[in-house]
mmCIF file of C-alpha atoms in Angstrom:
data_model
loop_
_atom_site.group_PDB
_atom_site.id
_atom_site.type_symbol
_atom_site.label_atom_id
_atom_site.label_comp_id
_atom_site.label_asym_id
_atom_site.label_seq_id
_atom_site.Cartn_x
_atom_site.Cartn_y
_atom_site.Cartn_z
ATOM 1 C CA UNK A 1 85.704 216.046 -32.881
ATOM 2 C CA UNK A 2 86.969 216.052 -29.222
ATOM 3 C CA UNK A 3 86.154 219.022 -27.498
ATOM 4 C CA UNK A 4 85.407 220.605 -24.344
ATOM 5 C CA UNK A 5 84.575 223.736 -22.184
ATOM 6 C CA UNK A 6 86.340 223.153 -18.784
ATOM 7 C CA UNK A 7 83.677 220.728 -16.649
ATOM 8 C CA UNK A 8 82.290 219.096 -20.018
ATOM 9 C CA UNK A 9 83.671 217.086 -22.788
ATOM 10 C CA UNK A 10 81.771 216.047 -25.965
ATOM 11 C CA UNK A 11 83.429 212.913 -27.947
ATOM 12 C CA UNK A 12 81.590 212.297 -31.595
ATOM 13 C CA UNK A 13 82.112 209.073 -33.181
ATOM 14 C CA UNK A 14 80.283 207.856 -36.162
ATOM 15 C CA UNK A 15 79.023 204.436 -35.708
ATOM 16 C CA UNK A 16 77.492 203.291 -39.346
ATOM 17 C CA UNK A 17 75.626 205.841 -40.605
ATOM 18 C CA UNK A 18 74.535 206.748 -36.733
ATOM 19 C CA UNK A 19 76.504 209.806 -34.709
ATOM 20 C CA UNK A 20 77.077 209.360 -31.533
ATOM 21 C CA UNK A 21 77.755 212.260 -29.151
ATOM 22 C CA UNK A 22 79.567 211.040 -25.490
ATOM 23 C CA UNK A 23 79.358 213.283 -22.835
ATOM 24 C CA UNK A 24 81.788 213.204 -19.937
ATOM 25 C CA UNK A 25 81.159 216.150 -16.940
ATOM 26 C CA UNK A 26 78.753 218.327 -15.436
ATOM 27 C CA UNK A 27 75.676 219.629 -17.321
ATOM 28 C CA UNK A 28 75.033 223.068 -15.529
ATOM 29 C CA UNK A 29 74.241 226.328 -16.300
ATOM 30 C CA UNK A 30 77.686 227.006 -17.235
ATOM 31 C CA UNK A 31 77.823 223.496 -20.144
ATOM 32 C CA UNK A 32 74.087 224.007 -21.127
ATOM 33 C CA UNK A 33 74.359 226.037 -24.109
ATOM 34 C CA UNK A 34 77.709 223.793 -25.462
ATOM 35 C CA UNK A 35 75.986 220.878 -24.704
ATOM 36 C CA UNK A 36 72.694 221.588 -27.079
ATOM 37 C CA UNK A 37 74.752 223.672 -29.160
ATOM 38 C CA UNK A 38 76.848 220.164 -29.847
ATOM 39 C CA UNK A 39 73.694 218.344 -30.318
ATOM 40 C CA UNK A 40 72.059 220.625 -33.021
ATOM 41 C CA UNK A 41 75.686 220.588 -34.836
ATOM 42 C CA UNK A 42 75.970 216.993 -35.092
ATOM 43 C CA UNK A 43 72.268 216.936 -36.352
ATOM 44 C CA UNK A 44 73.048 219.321 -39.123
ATOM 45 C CA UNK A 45 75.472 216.787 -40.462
ATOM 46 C CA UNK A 46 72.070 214.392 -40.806
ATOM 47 C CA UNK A 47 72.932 211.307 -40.089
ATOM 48 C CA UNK A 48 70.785 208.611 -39.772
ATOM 49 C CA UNK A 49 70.041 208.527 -36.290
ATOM 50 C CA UNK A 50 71.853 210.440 -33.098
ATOM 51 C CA UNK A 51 72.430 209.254 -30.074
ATOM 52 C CA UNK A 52 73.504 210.905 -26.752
ATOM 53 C CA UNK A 53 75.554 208.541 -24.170
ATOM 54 C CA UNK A 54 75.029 210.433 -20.877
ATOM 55 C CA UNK A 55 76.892 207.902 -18.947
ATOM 56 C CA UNK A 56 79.037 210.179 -17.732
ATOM 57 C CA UNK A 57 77.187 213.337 -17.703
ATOM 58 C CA UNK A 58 76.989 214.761 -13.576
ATOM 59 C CA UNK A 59 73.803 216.093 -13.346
ATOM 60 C CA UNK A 60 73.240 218.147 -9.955
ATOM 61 C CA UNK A 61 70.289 219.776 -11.044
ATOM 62 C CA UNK A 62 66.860 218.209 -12.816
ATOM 63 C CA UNK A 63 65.733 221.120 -14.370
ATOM 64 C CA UNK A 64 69.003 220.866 -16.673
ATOM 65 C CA UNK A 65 67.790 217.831 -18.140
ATOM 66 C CA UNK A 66 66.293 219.956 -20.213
ATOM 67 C CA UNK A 67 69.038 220.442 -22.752
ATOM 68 C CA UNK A 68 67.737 217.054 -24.568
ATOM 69 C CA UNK A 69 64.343 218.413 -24.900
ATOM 70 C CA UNK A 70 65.683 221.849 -26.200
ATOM 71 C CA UNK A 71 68.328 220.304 -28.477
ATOM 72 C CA UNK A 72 64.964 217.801 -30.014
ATOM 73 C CA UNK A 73 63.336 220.876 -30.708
ATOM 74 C CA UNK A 74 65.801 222.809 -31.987
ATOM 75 C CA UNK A 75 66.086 220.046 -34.603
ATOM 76 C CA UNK A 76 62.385 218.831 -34.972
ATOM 77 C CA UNK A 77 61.435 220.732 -38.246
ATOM 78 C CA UNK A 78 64.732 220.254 -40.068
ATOM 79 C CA UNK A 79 67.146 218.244 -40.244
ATOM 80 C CA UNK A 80 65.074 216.029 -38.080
ATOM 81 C CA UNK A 81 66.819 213.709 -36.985
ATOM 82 C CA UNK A 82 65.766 210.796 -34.579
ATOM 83 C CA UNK A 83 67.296 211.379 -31.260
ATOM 84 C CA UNK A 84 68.298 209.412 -28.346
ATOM 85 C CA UNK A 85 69.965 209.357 -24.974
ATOM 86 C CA UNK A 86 71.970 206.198 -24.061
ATOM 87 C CA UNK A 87 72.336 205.977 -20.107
ATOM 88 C CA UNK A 88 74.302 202.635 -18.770
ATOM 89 C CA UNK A 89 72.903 203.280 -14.906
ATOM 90 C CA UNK A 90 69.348 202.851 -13.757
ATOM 91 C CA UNK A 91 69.897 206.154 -11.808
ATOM 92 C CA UNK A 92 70.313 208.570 -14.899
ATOM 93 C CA UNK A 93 67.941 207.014 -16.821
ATOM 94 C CA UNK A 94 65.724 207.308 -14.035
ATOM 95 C CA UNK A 95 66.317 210.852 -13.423
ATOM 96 C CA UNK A 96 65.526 211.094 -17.540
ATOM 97 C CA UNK A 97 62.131 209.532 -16.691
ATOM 98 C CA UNK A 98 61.554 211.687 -13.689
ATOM 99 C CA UNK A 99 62.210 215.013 -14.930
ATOM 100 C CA UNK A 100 59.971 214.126 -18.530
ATOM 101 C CA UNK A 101 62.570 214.141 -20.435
ATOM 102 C CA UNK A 102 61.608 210.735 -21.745
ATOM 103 C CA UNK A 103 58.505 211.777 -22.868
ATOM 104 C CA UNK A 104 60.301 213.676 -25.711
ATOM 105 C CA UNK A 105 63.548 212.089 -26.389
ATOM 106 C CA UNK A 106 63.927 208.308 -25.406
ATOM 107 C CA UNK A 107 66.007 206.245 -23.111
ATOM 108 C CA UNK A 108 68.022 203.573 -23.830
ATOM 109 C CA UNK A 109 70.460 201.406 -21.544
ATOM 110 C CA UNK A 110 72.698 200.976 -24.153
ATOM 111 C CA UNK A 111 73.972 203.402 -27.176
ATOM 112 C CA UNK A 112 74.454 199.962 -29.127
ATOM 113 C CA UNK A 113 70.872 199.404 -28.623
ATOM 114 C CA UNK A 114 69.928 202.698 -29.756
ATOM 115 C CA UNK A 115 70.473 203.227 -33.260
ATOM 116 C CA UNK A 116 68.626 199.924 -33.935
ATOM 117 C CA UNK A 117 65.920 201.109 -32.130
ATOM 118 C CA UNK A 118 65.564 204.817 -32.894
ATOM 119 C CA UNK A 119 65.197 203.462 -36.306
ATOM 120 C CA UNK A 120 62.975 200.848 -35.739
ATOM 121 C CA UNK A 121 60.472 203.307 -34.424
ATOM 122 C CA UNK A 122 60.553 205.580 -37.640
ATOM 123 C CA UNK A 123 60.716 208.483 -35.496
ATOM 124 C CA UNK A 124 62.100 210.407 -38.876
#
């Protein structure tokens, strides 16, 4: 389900019984709501785990970080589905760390790595 809203796209691929959500743009104020929005949506489907690749998410702002945290809440009493960001560069998932976003959703440096993981934890 490609789809986009001018500065943002959101690819979801399922990978197993995992979704995986790729995000490719800016996260502003204008892509905030479409990018939770996206999140909660692919949750509803409940699959086993979820995972966010950020990779290529532009981030100018910290505060809009915040999405992740949103989206985890948005889906913490049902469906309740683990989440998880994927971020290939030390600098994002830095930025993930810095603005506590990590303390609520966690980081991975891969989005292979993170299905495993998500479920290892039992965070279901």
């Amino acid at each position: 389900m490609p789809g986009g809203h001018g500065k943002v796209r959101v690819d979801v691929t399922d990978v197993g019984d995992a979704c995986v959500l790729t995000l490719d743009g800016a996260l502003d104020a204008t892509t905030y709501i479409l990018i939770r929005d996206a999140i909660v949506k692919a949750a509803l489907n409940e699959p086993r785990v979820l995972v966010v690749d950020v990779t290529q998410l532009t981030v100018r702002e910290g505060p809009a970080w915040a999405v992740f945290t949103s989206a985890r809440w948005q889906i913490a009493e049902w469906p309740n589905v683990p989440i998880g960001l994927a971020c290939a560069h030390a600098q994002g998932r830095n930025a993930l760390v810095r603005n506590g976003i990590a303390r609520h959703v966690p980081v991975y440096p891969t989005r292979e790595a993170a299905p495993t993981e998500l479920s290892a934890d039992g965070q279901r």
